[in-house]
Amino acid sequence: MLSAAISFVLTAGGVAFAGLRAYRRRFLSATRWFAVALLPAGLYLTGLFPLASTIGREFADWATKLVLDPRVWTGIALLGVSAVLLVTTRWVGRRGAGAVESAQERPERPERPAAAGPAPERPAVAPTPRAPKKPAAGKREDGLGDFADIEEILRKRGI
């Protein structure tokens, strides 16, 4: 009874974490977490979970349960789904789907439409130097800049 609770709590926690990863649009990582989350429940249902096995169970009893018990077949199905998901995510990850997840975080650039022919060559043009700004009327060139107004107010007050 305790082993069932432990295995299904582990499964529920893994599925919840996979849901959080999917919410953050990390679908490849979410699928991996979901696949790993299925393992404890699958192991318990097949009778392979370490706490679920009883000491003194004979091989014949286990084989009989394997053939006749639908719980065992459910556990085998869960383990199979988990294995398929892990292999698939590994294969998709190697093909570059991980780059798709990181590309979703970057802002998209508008794509340029392809031209009918080769792109016309443009001559390299050096940037033109900008003319220096002229000081605003009433401001002095002594480096005070914005403090010229304050200095004028202080002078009017006699400070």
GROMACS .gro file of C-alpha atoms in nm:
model
  159
    1MET     CA    1   0.000   0.000   0.000
    2LEU     CA    2   0.283   0.240   0.086
    3SER     CA    3   0.470   0.151  -0.232
    4ALA     CA    4   0.160   0.230  -0.439
    5ALA     CA    5   0.129   0.569  -0.274
    6ILE     CA    6   0.497   0.647  -0.327
    7SER     CA    7   0.498   0.544  -0.691
    8PHE     CA    8   0.181   0.732  -0.782
    9VAL     CA    9   0.290   1.045  -0.592
   10LEU     CA   10   0.617   1.038  -0.787
   11THR     CA   11   0.422   0.998  -1.109
   12ALA     CA   12   0.184   1.284  -1.023
   13GLY     CA   13   0.475   1.513  -0.932
   14GLY     CA   14   0.653   1.437  -1.256
   15VAL     CA   15   0.339   1.499  -1.461
   16ALA     CA   16   0.284   1.830  -1.279
   17PHE     CA   17   0.641   1.938  -1.350
   18ALA     CA   18   0.600   1.835  -1.714
   19GLY     CA   19   0.289   2.052  -1.727
   20LEU     CA   20   0.487   2.350  -1.600
   21ARG     CA   21   0.753   2.292  -1.865
   22ALA     CA   22   0.482   2.276  -2.133
   23TYR     CA   23   0.326   2.597  -1.998
   24ARG     CA   24   0.664   2.766  -2.049
   25ARG     CA   25   0.664   2.636  -2.407
   26ARG     CA   26   0.946   2.390  -2.350
   27PHE     CA   27   0.766   2.103  -2.518
   28LEU     CA   28   1.068   1.878  -2.574
   29SER     CA   29   1.167   1.903  -2.209
   30ALA     CA   30   0.804   1.857  -2.101
   31THR     CA   31   0.777   1.538  -2.304
   32ARG     CA   32   1.094   1.401  -2.145
   33TRP     CA   33   0.965   1.478  -1.797
   34PHE     CA   34   0.633   1.315  -1.877
   35ALA     CA   35   0.811   1.001  -2.002
   36VAL     CA   36   1.020   0.980  -1.686
   37ALA     CA   37   0.712   1.045  -1.472
   38LEU     CA   38   0.543   0.735  -1.614
   39LEU     CA   39   0.823   0.506  -1.493
   40PRO     CA   40   0.728   0.471  -1.121
   41ALA     CA   41   0.365   0.387  -1.198
   42GLY     CA   42   0.465   0.143  -1.470
   43LEU     CA   43   0.718  -0.028  -1.246
   44TYR     CA   44   0.467  -0.059  -0.964
   45LEU     CA   45   0.194  -0.200  -1.185
   46THR     CA   46   0.427  -0.463  -1.331
   47GLY     CA   47   0.546  -0.563  -0.985
   48LEU     CA   48   0.902  -0.452  -1.051
   49PHE     CA   49   0.898  -0.155  -0.813
   50PRO     CA   50   1.142  -0.243  -0.531
   51LEU     CA   51   0.895  -0.182  -0.250
   52ALA     CA   52   0.615  -0.370  -0.426
   53SER     CA   53   0.786  -0.708  -0.444
   54THR     CA   54   0.731  -0.941  -0.153
   55ILE     CA   55   0.997  -1.170  -0.020
   56GLY     CA   56   0.927  -1.533  -0.104
   57ARG     CA   57   0.723  -1.475  -0.416
   58GLU     CA   58   0.797  -1.752  -0.656
   59PHE     CA   59   0.870  -1.706  -1.021
   60ALA     CA   60   0.565  -1.909  -1.122
   61ASP     CA   61   0.335  -1.673  -0.933
   62TRP     CA   62   0.491  -1.374  -1.099
   63ALA     CA   63   0.469  -1.535  -1.444
   64THR     CA   64   0.102  -1.622  -1.385
   65LYS     CA   65   0.029  -1.262  -1.290
   66LEU     CA   66   0.222  -1.144  -1.593
   67VAL     CA   67   0.001  -1.340  -1.826
   68LEU     CA   68  -0.339  -1.302  -1.659
   69ASP     CA   69  -0.342  -0.974  -1.466
   70PRO     CA   70  -0.453  -0.664  -1.663
   71ARG     CA   71  -0.270  -0.439  -1.412
   72VAL     CA   72   0.059  -0.592  -1.521
   73TRP     CA   73  -0.024  -0.530  -1.886
   74THR     CA   74  -0.115  -0.171  -1.803
   75GLY     CA   75   0.225  -0.131  -1.636
   76ILE     CA   76   0.399  -0.282  -1.938
   77ALA     CA   77   0.209  -0.041  -2.164
   78LEU     CA   78   0.314   0.255  -1.947
   79LEU     CA   79   0.678   0.144  -1.959
   80GLY     CA   80   0.654   0.103  -2.336
   81VAL     CA   81   0.502   0.449  -2.384
   82SER     CA   82   0.772   0.594  -2.162
   83ALA     CA   83   1.047   0.424  -2.361
   84VAL     CA   84   0.900   0.538  -2.693
   85LEU     CA   85   0.869   0.897  -2.570
   86LEU     CA   86   1.228   0.902  -2.442
   87VAL     CA   87   1.367   0.760  -2.765
   88THR     CA   88   1.158   0.997  -2.975
   89THR     CA   89   1.259   1.307  -2.780
   90ARG     CA   90   1.621   1.201  -2.802
   91TRP     CA   91   1.590   1.160  -3.179
   92VAL     CA   92   1.403   1.490  -3.224
   93GLY     CA   93   1.652   1.670  -2.999
   94ARG     CA   94   1.942   1.557  -3.213
   95ARG     CA   95   1.770   1.674  -3.529
   96GLY     CA   96   1.759   2.030  -3.399
   97ALA     CA   97   1.419   2.076  -3.240
   98GLY     CA   98   1.599   2.209  -2.932
   99ALA     CA   99   1.699   2.505  -3.145
  100VAL     CA  100   1.331   2.566  -3.216
  101GLU     CA  101   1.263   2.611  -2.844
  102SER     CA  102   1.542   2.865  -2.807
  103ALA     CA  103   1.431   3.039  -3.127
  104GLN     CA  104   1.088   3.095  -2.974
  105GLU     CA  105   1.246   3.309  -2.705
  106ARG     CA  106   1.415   3.539  -2.957
  107PRO     CA  107   1.218   3.812  -3.127
  108GLU     CA  108   1.135   3.725  -3.483
  109ARG     CA  109   1.291   3.915  -3.768
  110PRO     CA  110   1.081   3.988  -4.072
  111GLU     CA  111   1.202   3.777  -4.359
  112ARG     CA  112   1.292   3.945  -4.686
  113PRO     CA  113   1.120   3.809  -4.992
  114ALA     CA  114   1.356   3.639  -5.233
  115ALA     CA  115   1.436   3.846  -5.541
  116ALA     CA  116   1.373   3.703  -5.885
  117GLY     CA  117   1.736   3.736  -5.984
  118PRO     CA  118   2.067   3.787  -5.811
  119ALA     CA  119   2.089   4.081  -5.577
  120PRO     CA  120   2.220   4.398  -5.744
  121GLU     CA  121   2.566   4.496  -5.633
  122ARG     CA  122   2.582   4.820  -5.444
  123PRO     CA  123   2.897   5.027  -5.425
  124ALA     CA  124   3.042   5.066  -5.079
  125VAL     CA  125   2.974   5.416  -4.953
  126ALA     CA  126   3.158   5.566  -4.659
  127PRO     CA  127   2.934   5.735  -4.405
  128THR     CA  128   2.938   6.112  -4.423
  129PRO     CA  129   3.077   6.284  -4.116
  130ARG     CA  130   2.826   6.489  -3.923
  131ALA     CA  131   2.876   6.855  -3.866
  132PRO     CA  132   2.934   6.956  -3.503
  133LYS     CA  133   2.631   7.099  -3.328
  134LYS     CA  134   2.615   7.471  -3.282
  135PRO     CA  135   2.556   7.590  -2.927
  136ALA     CA  136   2.207   7.714  -2.851
  137ALA     CA  137   2.154   8.084  -2.827
  138GLY     CA  138   2.222   8.216  -2.478
  139LYS     CA  139   2.440   7.927  -2.369
  140ARG     CA  140   2.804   7.977  -2.304
  141GLU     CA  141   3.096   7.773  -2.434
  142ASP     CA  142   3.279   7.750  -2.099
  143GLY     CA  143   3.162   7.393  -2.034
  144LEU     CA  144   2.876   7.484  -1.803
  145GLY     CA  145   2.614   7.379  -2.058
  146ASP     CA  146   2.291   7.328  -1.865
  147PHE     CA  147   2.417   7.519  -1.561
  148ALA     CA  148   2.418   7.848  -1.754
  149ASP     CA  149   2.050   7.900  -1.671
  150ILE     CA  150   2.111   7.834  -1.304
  151GLU     CA  151   2.409   8.070  -1.301
  152GLU     CA  152   2.195   8.344  -1.459
  153ILE     CA  153   1.924   8.302  -1.191
  154LEU     CA  154   2.184   8.321  -0.914
  155ARG     CA  155   2.335   8.635  -1.067
  156LYS     CA  156   1.993   8.805  -1.076
  157ARG     CA  157   1.942   8.734  -0.707
  158GLY     CA  158   2.286   8.860  -0.617
  159ILE     CA  159   2.422   8.530  -0.494
   0.00000   0.00000   0.00000
